[in-house]
Coordinates of C-alpha atoms in Angstrom, one line a residue:
M275 CA -37.2 19.1 -3.6
A276 CA -40.3 19.0 -1.5
N277 CA -38.9 15.9 0.3
T278 CA -35.7 17.8 1.0
F279 CA -37.5 20.7 2.7
K280 CA -39.8 18.2 4.6
Y281 CA -36.6 16.6 6.0
L282 CA -35.0 19.9 6.9
N283 CA -38.1 21.1 8.8
K284 CA -37.7 18.1 11.1
L285 CA -34.2 19.1 12.1
P286 CA -33.4 21.3 15.2
Q287 CA -33.3 25.0 14.5
N288 CA -29.5 25.3 14.8
I289 CA -28.9 22.5 12.3
R290 CA -31.7 23.8 10.0
S291 CA -30.1 27.2 9.7
L292 CA -26.8 25.6 8.6
S293 CA -28.6 23.4 6.0
T294 CA -30.5 26.3 4.4
S295 CA -27.5 28.6 4.2
S296 CA -25.2 27.6 1.3
S297 CA -22.2 29.7 2.4
K298 CA -22.4 28.4 6.0
S299 CA -23.1 24.9 4.8
D300 CA -20.1 24.9 2.5
A301 CA -17.8 26.1 5.3
W302 CA -19.1 23.5 7.7
L303 CA -18.7 20.6 5.1
S304 CA -15.2 21.7 4.3
K305 CA -14.2 21.3 7.9
I306 CA -15.4 17.7 7.8
F307 CA -14.2 16.4 4.5
V308 CA -11.2 18.5 3.4
R309 CA -7.9 17.3 4.9
K310 CA -4.9 19.5 5.0
I311 CA -1.8 17.6 3.9
E312 CA 1.5 19.1 5.1
P313 CA 4.2 19.4 2.5
T314 CA 7.4 17.4 3.1
K315 CA 10.8 17.2 1.5
E316 CA 11.0 13.5 2.3
S317 CA 9.2 10.6 0.6
H318 CA 6.8 8.6 2.8
S319 CA 9.0 5.5 2.3
R320 CA 12.1 7.2 3.6
M321 CA 10.2 8.5 6.7
L322 CA 8.5 5.3 7.5
S323 CA 11.1 2.7 6.7
D324 CA 14.8 2.7 7.4
K325 CA 15.7 -0.6 5.7
E326 CA 17.2 -1.3 2.3
I327 CA 15.1 -4.5 2.1
I328 CA 12.2 -4.9 -0.3
Y329 CA 9.4 -7.5 0.3
S330 CA 7.4 -9.1 -2.4
L331 CA 3.9 -10.3 -1.6
Q332 CA 2.5 -12.7 -4.1
T333 CA -1.3 -13.4 -3.9
H334 CA -2.4 -16.4 -6.0
N335 CA -6.0 -17.7 -6.5
Y336 CA -5.6 -21.3 -7.5
R337 CA -8.3 -23.5 -9.0
P338 CA -10.3 -25.4 -6.3
D339 CA -9.4 -28.8 -7.8
S340 CA -5.7 -28.0 -8.1
K341 CA -4.4 -27.2 -4.6
V342 CA -2.0 -30.1 -4.3
A343 CA -0.5 -29.5 -7.8
Y344 CA -0.3 -25.8 -7.1
L345 CA 1.6 -26.2 -3.8
Q346 CA 4.0 -28.6 -5.4
N347 CA 4.6 -26.1 -8.1
V348 CA 5.4 -23.4 -5.5
K349 CA 7.7 -25.8 -3.7
N350 CA 9.5 -26.6 -6.9
T351 CA 10.0 -22.9 -7.6
L352 CA 11.4 -22.4 -4.0
D353 CA 13.8 -25.3 -4.6
F354 CA 14.9 -23.8 -7.8
I355 CA 15.8 -20.5 -6.2
K356 CA 17.6 -22.2 -3.3
A357 CA 19.7 -24.1 -5.8
E358 CA 20.8 -21.0 -7.6
S359 CA 23.8 -19.5 -5.7
S360 CA 23.4 -16.2 -7.5
L361 CA 19.8 -15.9 -6.1
S362 CA 19.7 -17.7 -2.8
K363 CA 21.9 -15.2 -0.8
D364 CA 19.7 -12.2 -1.7
V365 CA 16.3 -13.8 -2.2
E366 CA 14.6 -15.5 0.7
L367 CA 11.1 -16.9 1.3
V368 CA 9.8 -15.6 4.7
G369 CA 6.4 -17.1 4.8
S370 CA 4.0 -19.1 2.7
W371 CA 0.3 -19.5 3.6
T372 CA -3.0 -20.7 2.3
V373 CA -6.2 -18.8 3.3
N374 CA -8.4 -20.7 5.7
V375 CA -11.0 -17.9 6.5
G376 CA -11.6 -15.2 3.9
D377 CA -10.8 -15.6 0.2
Q378 CA -11.0 -19.4 -0.3
D379 CA -8.6 -21.2 -2.7
Q380 CA -6.0 -18.4 -2.2
A381 CA -2.3 -18.5 -1.2
L382 CA 0.1 -15.8 -0.1
H383 CA 3.8 -15.9 -0.3
L384 CA 6.1 -13.3 1.2
W385 CA 9.7 -13.0 -0.2
K386 CA 12.5 -10.9 1.1
F387 CA 15.0 -9.1 -1.3
T388 CA 18.2 -7.9 0.5
G389 CA 19.8 -5.1 -1.4
G390 CA 16.8 -3.1 -2.6
Y391 CA 15.4 -2.7 -6.1
E392 CA 18.8 -3.4 -7.6
K393 CA 18.5 -7.0 -6.5
I394 CA 15.0 -7.3 -7.7
D395 CA 16.2 -6.1 -11.2
Q396 CA 18.9 -8.7 -11.2
Y397 CA 16.5 -11.4 -10.1
N398 CA 13.9 -10.5 -12.8
E399 CA 16.6 -10.4 -15.4
F400 CA 17.9 -13.8 -14.4
V401 CA 14.5 -15.7 -14.1
G402 CA 13.2 -14.0 -17.3
K403 CA 15.9 -15.7 -19.3
N404 CA 16.0 -19.0 -17.4
K405 CA 14.1 -21.8 -19.3
D406 CA 13.6 -24.0 -16.2
Y407 CA 12.1 -21.1 -14.2
Q408 CA 9.9 -20.1 -17.1
R409 CA 8.7 -23.7 -17.4
L410 CA 7.6 -23.6 -13.7
I411 CA 5.7 -20.3 -14.3
E412 CA 3.9 -21.7 -17.4
E413 CA 2.9 -24.8 -15.4
Q414 CA 1.6 -22.5 -12.6
G415 CA -0.4 -20.5 -15.1
K416 CA -2.5 -23.6 -15.9
I417 CA -3.7 -24.1 -12.3
V418 CA -4.2 -20.6 -11.1
R419 CA -7.1 -18.3 -11.8
S420 CA -5.4 -15.0 -11.0
R421 CA -2.1 -13.6 -9.6
H422 CA -1.2 -10.3 -8.0
L423 CA 2.2 -9.0 -6.9
Q424 CA 3.1 -6.1 -4.6
Y425 CA 6.5 -4.7 -3.6
L426 CA 6.4 -3.6 0.1
L427 CA 8.6 -1.9 2.7
A428 CA 8.5 -2.8 6.3
F429 CA 7.4 -0.2 8.9
S430 CA 10.5 0.8 10.9
Y431 CA 8.6 0.8 14.2
W432 CA 7.4 -2.8 13.9
P433 CA 9.5 -5.6 15.6
Q434 CA 11.9 -7.4 13.4
I435 CA 10.4 -10.4 11.7
A436 CA 11.1 -13.6 13.7
L437 CA 10.3 -17.0 12.3
R438 CA 7.8 -18.9 14.5
R439 CA 7.7 -22.6 15.4
P440 CA 4.7 -24.8 14.8
N441 CA 1.8 -24.7 15.1
N442 CA 0.3 -21.3 14.6
I443 CA -2.3 -19.5 12.5
Y444 CA -1.7 -16.1 11.0
E445 CA -4.0 -13.2 10.3
I446 CA -3.3 -10.7 7.6
R447 CA -5.3 -7.4 8.0
S448 CA -5.1 -5.4 4.8
Y449 CA -6.0 -1.7 4.7
A450 CA -6.6 0.6 1.8
L451 CA -5.9 4.1 3.1
K452 CA -7.0 7.5 1.8
P453 CA -4.2 9.0 -0.3
G454 CA -2.0 11.4 1.8
T455 CA -2.6 9.6 5.1
M456 CA 0.3 7.2 5.4
I457 CA 2.4 9.4 7.7
E458 CA -0.6 9.8 10.1
W459 CA -1.1 6.1 10.0
G460 CA 2.6 5.5 10.9
N461 CA 2.5 8.1 13.7
N462 CA -0.4 6.4 15.3
W463 CA 0.7 2.9 14.9
A464 CA 4.2 3.7 16.2
R465 CA 2.3 4.0 19.5
A466 CA -0.4 1.4 18.9
I467 CA 2.1 -1.4 18.3
N468 CA 3.2 -1.2 22.0
F469 CA -0.3 -2.4 23.0
R470 CA 0.0 -5.5 20.7
Q471 CA 3.2 -7.2 21.9
N472 CA 2.2 -8.9 25.1
N473 CA 1.7 -12.3 23.5
D474 CA 4.3 -11.8 20.7
E475 CA 1.6 -11.7 18.2
A476 CA 3.0 -8.9 15.9
F477 CA 4.7 -10.7 13.0
A478 CA 5.2 -8.1 10.3
G479 CA 3.9 -4.7 9.1
F480 CA 4.3 -3.4 5.6
F481 CA 3.1 -0.6 3.3
S482 CA 3.0 -0.9 -0.5
Q483 CA 5.5 0.7 -2.9
I484 CA 4.5 -0.8 -6.2
G485 CA 1.2 -2.5 -7.0
R486 CA -1.9 -1.3 -5.2
L487 CA -0.8 1.9 -3.6
Y488 CA -1.7 3.2 -0.1
N489 CA -2.1 -0.4 1.0
V490 CA -1.0 -1.5 4.5
H491 CA -0.6 -5.1 5.6
H492 CA -0.4 -6.1 9.2
I493 CA 0.4 -9.8 9.8
W494 CA -0.3 -11.3 13.3
C495 CA 0.6 -14.7 14.7
Y496 CA -1.7 -16.6 17.1
N497 CA -1.8 -20.1 18.6
N498 CA -5.4 -20.5 17.4
L499 CA -8.6 -18.6 16.9
N500 CA -9.5 -18.6 20.6
G501 CA -6.0 -17.2 21.4
R502 CA -6.6 -14.5 18.8
K503 CA -9.9 -13.6 20.5
E504 CA -8.2 -13.4 24.0
T505 CA -5.3 -11.4 22.7
R506 CA -7.5 -8.8 21.0
E507 CA -9.8 -8.5 24.0
S508 CA -6.7 -7.9 26.1
A509 CA -5.6 -5.0 23.9
W510 CA -9.0 -3.3 24.3
R511 CA -8.6 -3.5 28.0
S512 CA -5.3 -1.5 27.8
P513 CA -5.7 2.2 28.3
G514 CA -4.8 4.1 25.2
W515 CA -5.6 1.3 22.6
D516 CA -9.1 2.7 22.0
E517 CA -7.6 6.1 21.3
C518 CA -5.2 4.8 18.7
V519 CA -8.0 3.0 17.0
A520 CA -10.1 6.1 17.0
Y521 CA -7.4 8.1 15.3
T522 CA -6.7 5.5 12.5
V523 CA -10.2 4.4 11.6
P524 CA -11.0 7.7 9.7
L525 CA -7.9 7.1 7.5
I526 CA -9.2 3.9 6.1
R527 CA -11.2 3.5 2.8
E528 CA -11.4 -0.3 3.0
M529 CA -10.2 -3.1 5.2
H530 CA -9.9 -6.9 4.6
C531 CA -9.1 -9.7 7.1
R532 CA -7.9 -13.2 6.3
I533 CA -6.9 -16.1 8.5
M534 CA -4.1 -18.2 7.1
V535 CA -2.3 -21.4 7.8
P536 CA 1.4 -22.0 6.9
T537 CA 2.2 -24.4 4.0
E538 CA 4.5 -27.3 4.9
F539 CA 7.5 -25.6 3.3
S540 CA 6.9 -22.2 4.9
P541 CA 10.0 -21.0 6.8
T542 CA 7.7 -19.6 9.5
Q543 CA 5.2 -22.0 11.1

């Protein structure tokens, strides 16, 4: 307690008076930390996404000595799905990457389900009973350390996903937002995305529906790391970009960046 008063005595008089008055202090703190969330009749997913398309993001951590075997397993799984006519028209691999900078010995696979959750239910029912598919999953289980799956929706204001030609690197920037801030994030990024299209670097933008909630993933495409640096510096020179960043940073609880390279069987290169 003595240390507390010693610290307060060093503060300017106007701040000291706030600190020593509990009623004034409580009111002051409430203005900083309490957010007012406006009620809405619409779900966040309906307001932020206008597509009946669900994306599945698989994150696999494979054993360091099993990369070749792991990638072959994923390719075999992809071939299995392509060969099944009941799956191939509604289930599509968009991108497949291994992490180069960030979490080592990690791979990410982005799947697209056309037809909403109904198609995901049909897919899960089919593969759950198929012995060949289950054999592939059992084989995979022997060479991975952990797996995580998220179902995502695409932000309606992002450009449509366009597959890229070789050779590119990809950056996935993942954000854990404070609950209740997804609409604010969307409102700000609907403007911010306009500053990030000069070099066609915007690949995809998603928010989570099932899995880790209030997660956002932005995927960017660059020629190389130096191209990434130049593109990002160009955005900071654009009037208005700094303001968009200033509005969105307070919404973030945690952020994570990974540099990825496409696998040889990835549709986007």
